[in-house]
GROMACS .gro file of C-alpha atoms in nm:
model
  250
    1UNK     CA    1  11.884  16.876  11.012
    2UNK     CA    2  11.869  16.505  10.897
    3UNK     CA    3  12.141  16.426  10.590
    4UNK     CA    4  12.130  16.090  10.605
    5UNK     CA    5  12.034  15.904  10.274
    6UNK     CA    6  11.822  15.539  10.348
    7UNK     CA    7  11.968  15.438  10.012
    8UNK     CA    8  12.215  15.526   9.716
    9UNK     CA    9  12.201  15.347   9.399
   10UNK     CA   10  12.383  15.435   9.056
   11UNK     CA   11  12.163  15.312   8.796
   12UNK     CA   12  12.355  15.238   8.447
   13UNK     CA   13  12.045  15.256   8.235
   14UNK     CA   14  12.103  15.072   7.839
   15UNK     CA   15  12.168  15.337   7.656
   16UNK     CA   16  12.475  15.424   7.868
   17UNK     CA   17  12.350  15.709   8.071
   18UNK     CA   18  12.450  15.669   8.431
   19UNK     CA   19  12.222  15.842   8.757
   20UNK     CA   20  12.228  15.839   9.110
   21UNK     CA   21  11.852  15.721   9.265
   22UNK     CA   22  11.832  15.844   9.669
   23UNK     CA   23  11.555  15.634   9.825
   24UNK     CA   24  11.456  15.810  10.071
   25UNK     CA   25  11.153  15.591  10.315
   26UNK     CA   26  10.943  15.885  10.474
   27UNK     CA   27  10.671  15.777  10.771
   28UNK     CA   28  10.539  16.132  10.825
   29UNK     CA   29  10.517  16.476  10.672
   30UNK     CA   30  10.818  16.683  10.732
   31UNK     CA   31  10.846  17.019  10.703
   32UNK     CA   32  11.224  17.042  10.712
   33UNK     CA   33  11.245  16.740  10.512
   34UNK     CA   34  11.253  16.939  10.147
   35UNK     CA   35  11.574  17.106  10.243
   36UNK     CA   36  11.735  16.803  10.360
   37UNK     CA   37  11.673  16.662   9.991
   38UNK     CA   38  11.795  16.986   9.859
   39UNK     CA   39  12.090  16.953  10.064
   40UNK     CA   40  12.206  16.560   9.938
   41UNK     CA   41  12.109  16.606   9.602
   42UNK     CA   42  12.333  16.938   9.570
   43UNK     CA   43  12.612  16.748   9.798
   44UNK     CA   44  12.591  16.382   9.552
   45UNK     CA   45  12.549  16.571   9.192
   46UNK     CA   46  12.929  16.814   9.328
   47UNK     CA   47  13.049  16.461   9.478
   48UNK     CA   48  12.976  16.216   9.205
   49UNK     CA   49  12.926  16.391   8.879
   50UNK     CA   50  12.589  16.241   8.836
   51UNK     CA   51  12.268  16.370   8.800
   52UNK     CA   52  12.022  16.273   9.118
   53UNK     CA   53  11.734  16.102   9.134
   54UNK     CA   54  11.524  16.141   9.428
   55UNK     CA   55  11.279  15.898   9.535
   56UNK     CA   56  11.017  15.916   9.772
   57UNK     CA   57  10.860  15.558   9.931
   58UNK     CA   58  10.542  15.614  10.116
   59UNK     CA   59  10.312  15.395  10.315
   60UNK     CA   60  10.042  15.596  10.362
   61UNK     CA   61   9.829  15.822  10.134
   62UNK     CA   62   9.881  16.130  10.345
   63UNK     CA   63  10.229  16.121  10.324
   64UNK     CA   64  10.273  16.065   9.993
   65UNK     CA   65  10.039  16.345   9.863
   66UNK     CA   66  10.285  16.563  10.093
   67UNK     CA   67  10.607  16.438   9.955
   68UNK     CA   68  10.471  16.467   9.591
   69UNK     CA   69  10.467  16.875   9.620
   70UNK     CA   70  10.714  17.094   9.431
   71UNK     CA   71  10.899  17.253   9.683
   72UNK     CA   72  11.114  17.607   9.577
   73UNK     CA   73  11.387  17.692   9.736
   74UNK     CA   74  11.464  18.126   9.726
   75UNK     CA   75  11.194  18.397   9.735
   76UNK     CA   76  10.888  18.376   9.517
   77UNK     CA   77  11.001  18.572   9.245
   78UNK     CA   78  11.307  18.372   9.163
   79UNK     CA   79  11.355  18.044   9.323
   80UNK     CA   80  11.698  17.870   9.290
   81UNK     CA   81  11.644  17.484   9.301
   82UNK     CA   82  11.325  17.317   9.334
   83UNK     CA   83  11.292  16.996   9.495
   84UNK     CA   84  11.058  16.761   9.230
   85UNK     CA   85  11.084  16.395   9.420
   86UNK     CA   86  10.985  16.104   9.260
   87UNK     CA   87  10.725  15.959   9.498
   88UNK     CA   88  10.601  15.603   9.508
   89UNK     CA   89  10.310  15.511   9.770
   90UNK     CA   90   9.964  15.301   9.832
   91UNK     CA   91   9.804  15.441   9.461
   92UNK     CA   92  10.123  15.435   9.286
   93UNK     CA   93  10.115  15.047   9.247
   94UNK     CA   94   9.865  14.858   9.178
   95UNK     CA   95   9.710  14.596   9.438
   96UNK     CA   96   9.819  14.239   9.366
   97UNK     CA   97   9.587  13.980   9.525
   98UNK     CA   98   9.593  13.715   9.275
   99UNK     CA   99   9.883  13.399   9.316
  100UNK     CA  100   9.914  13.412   8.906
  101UNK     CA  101   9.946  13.754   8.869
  102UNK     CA  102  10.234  13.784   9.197
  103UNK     CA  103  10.417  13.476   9.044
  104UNK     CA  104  10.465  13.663   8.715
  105UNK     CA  105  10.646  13.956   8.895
  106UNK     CA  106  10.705  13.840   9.230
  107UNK     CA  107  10.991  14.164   9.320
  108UNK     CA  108  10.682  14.387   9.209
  109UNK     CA  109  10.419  14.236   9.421
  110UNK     CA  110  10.684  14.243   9.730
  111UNK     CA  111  10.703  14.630   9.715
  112UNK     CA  112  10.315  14.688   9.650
  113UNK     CA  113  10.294  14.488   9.950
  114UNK     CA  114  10.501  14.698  10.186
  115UNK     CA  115  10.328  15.053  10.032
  116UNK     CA  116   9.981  14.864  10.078
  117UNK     CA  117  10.038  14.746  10.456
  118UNK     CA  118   9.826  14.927  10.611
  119UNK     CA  119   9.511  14.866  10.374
  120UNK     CA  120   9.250  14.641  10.416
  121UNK     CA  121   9.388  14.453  10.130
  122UNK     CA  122   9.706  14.369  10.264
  123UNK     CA  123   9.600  14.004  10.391
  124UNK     CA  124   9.480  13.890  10.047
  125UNK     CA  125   9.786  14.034   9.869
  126UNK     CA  126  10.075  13.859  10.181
  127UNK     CA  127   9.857  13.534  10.100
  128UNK     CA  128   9.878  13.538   9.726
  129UNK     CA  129  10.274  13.668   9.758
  130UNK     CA  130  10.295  13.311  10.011
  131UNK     CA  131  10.145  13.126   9.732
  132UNK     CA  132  10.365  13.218   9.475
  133UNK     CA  133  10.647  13.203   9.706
  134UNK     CA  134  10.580  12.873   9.793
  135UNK     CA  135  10.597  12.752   9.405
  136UNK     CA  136  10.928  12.945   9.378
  137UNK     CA  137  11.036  12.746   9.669
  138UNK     CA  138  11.016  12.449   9.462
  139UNK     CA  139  11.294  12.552   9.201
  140UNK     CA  140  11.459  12.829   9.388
  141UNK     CA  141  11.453  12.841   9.796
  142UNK     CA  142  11.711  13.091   9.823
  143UNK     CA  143  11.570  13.288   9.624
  144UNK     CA  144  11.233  13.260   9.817
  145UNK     CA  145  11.376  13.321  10.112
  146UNK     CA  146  11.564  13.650  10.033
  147UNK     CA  147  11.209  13.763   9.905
  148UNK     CA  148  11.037  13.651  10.254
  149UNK     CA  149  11.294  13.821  10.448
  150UNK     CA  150  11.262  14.170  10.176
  151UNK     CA  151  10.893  14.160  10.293
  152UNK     CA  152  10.923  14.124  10.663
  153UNK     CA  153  11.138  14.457  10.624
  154UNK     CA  154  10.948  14.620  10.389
  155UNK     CA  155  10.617  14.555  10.645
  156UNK     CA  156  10.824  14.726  10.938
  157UNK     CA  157  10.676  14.707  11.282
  158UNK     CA  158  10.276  14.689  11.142
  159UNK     CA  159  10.015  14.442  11.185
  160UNK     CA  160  10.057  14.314  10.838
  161UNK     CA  161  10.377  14.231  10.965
  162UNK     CA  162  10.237  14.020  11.265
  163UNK     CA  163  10.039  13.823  10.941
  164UNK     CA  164  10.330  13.745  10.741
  165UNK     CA  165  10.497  13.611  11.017
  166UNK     CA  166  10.208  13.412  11.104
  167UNK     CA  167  10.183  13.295  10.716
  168UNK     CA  168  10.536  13.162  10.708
  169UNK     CA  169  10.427  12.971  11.028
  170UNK     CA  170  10.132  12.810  10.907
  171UNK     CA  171  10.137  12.797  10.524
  172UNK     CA  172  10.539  12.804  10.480
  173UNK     CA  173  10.642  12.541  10.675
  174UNK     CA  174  10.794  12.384  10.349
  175UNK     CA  175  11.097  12.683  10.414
  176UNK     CA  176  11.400  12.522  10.554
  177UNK     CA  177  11.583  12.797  10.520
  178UNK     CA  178  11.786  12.982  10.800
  179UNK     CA  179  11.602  13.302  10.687
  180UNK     CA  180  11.287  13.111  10.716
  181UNK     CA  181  11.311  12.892  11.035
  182UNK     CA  182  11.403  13.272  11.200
  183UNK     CA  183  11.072  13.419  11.094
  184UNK     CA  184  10.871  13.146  11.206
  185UNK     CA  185  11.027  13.138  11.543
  186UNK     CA  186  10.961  13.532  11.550
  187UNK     CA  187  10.564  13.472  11.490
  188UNK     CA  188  10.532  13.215  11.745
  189UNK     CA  189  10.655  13.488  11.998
  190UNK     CA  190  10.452  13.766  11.865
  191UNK     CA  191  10.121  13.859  11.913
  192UNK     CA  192  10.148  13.994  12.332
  193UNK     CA  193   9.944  14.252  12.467
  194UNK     CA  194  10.286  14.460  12.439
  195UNK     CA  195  10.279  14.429  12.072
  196UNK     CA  196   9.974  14.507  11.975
  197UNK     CA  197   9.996  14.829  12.203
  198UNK     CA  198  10.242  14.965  12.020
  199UNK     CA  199  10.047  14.803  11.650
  200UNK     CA  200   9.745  15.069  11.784
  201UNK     CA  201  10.006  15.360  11.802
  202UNK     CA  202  10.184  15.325  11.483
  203UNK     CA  203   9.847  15.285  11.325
  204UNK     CA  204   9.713  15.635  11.509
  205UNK     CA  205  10.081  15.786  11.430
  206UNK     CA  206  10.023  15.718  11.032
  207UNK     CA  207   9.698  15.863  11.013
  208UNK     CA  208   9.805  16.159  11.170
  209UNK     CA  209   9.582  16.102  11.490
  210UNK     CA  210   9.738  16.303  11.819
  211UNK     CA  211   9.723  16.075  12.092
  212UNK     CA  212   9.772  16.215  12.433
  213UNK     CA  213  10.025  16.152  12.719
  214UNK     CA  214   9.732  16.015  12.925
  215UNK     CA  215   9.560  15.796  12.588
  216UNK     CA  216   9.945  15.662  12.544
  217UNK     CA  217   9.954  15.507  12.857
  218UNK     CA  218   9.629  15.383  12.869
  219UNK     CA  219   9.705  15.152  12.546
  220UNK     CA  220  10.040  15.086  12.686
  221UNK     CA  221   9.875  14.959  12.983
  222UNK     CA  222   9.637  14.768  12.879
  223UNK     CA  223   9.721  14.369  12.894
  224UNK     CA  224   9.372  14.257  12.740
  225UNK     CA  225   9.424  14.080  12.426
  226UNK     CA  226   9.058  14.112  12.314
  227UNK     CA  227   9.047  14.476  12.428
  228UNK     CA  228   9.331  14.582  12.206
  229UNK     CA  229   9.184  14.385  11.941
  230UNK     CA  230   8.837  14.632  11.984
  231UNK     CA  231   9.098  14.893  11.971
  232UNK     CA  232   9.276  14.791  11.706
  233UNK     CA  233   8.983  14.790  11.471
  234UNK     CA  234   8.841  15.104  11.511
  235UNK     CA  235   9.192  15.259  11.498
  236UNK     CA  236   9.189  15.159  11.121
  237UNK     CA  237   8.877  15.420  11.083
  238UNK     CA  238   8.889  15.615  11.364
  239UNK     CA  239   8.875  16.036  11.324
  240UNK     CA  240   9.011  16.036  11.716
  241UNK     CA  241   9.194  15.831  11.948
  242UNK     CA  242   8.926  15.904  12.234
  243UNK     CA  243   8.714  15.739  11.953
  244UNK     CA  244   8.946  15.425  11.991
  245UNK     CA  245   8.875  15.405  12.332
  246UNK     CA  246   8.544  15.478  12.406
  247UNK     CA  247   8.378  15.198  12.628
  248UNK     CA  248   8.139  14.957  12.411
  249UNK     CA  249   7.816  15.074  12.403
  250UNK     CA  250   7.842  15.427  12.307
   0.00000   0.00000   0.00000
């Protein structure tokens, strides 16, 4: 059983009431996950004294609607604890495609753009983020930068990730920044056939499409850019991976 926390914060909130928030990043549905939680949040409340928060971060609709249940814990007549996470995913924050609106609040448009990665909005709301990123830049380029580097983690190993990194490239040149020259030199050596293999796979693996040993290697395999493009797109929709690779035509 996994007891690992991604995150502990204590949160001091102003009217001097103290909690713990667990952030807790969750890819997939989990069925063993829910006692896990149960397990920390018993273990940091007896460590700490504080009461628990427990929050959820979910990049993809499915798993978020999953992580949002009430789990009980004991039989159905009288459960002990019940697990009630906090759960933040794609409809939890609003879509922020607009350079005003992501310069007023650019640490809220970063994490919208991590839970919204995978949507077909996620190049309009990395190129407004750039823009306002880019005016921040002007008074504040550390700052900037820590935000750049916050979004190439937030965007794990996606194909919104392969944008950003092609963003700070093209549009961000202005960076100067260690943080910044480092991303740059990371887009100019993505984008191989290797890559967007595996892009095609996370994709299938998040919308909870099985992909077989045999369909596995044959994107794995593949070394056509154009091909895995073709793939790549119809992953997005997809309702099977033999979908994905049907030959053109059919």
């Amino acid at each position: 059983m996994d007891r690992r926390l991604d995150t502990l914060l204590r949160m001091d909130a102003e009217g001097g009431e103290s909690f713990l928030l667990a952030v807790e990043s969750q890819g997939r549905p989990d069925p063993d996950k829910p006692a896990s939680w149960a397990y920390y949040l018993s273990h940091l409340h007896a460590k700490y004294g504080l009461p628990p928060v427990l929050l959820v971060v979910c990049a993809d609709r499915r798993t978020a609607s999953w992580a949002a249940r009430h789990v009980d814990i004991g039989p159905p007549q009288w459960p002990s604890p019940t697990v009630r996470p906090l759960v933040l995913g794609p409809d939890s924050l609003p879509v922020i495609d607009s350079p005003d609106e992501a310069a007023r609040d650019i640490p809220l448009t970063v994490l919208p753009a991590a839970l919204h990665r995978r949507d077909p909005d996620a190049d309009a709301i990395l190129k407004a983020l750039a823009t306002a990123l880019k005016d921040l830049s002007d008074d504040d380029e550390h700052t900037a930068s820590i935000f750049i580097e916050l979004t190439e983690q937030g965007l794990g190993k996606t194909p919104a990730a392969d944008l950003w990194r092609h963003i700070m490239a093209a549009d961000l040149s202005f960076f100067q920044s260690q943080t910044a020259q480092s991303l740059r030199a990371e887009g100019r050596a993505e984008g191989c056939a290797e890559g967007r293999a595996e892009d095609i796979l996370l994709l299938l693996d998040g919308r909870g499409i099985e992909v077989s040993e045999e369909e596995r290697a044959r994107i794995v395999g593949c070394a056509d850019l154009d091909t895995l493009g073709v793939w790549f797109t119809r992953a997005i929709t997809a309702v099977s991976t033999a979908e994905v690779l049907r030959p053109d035509g059919e």
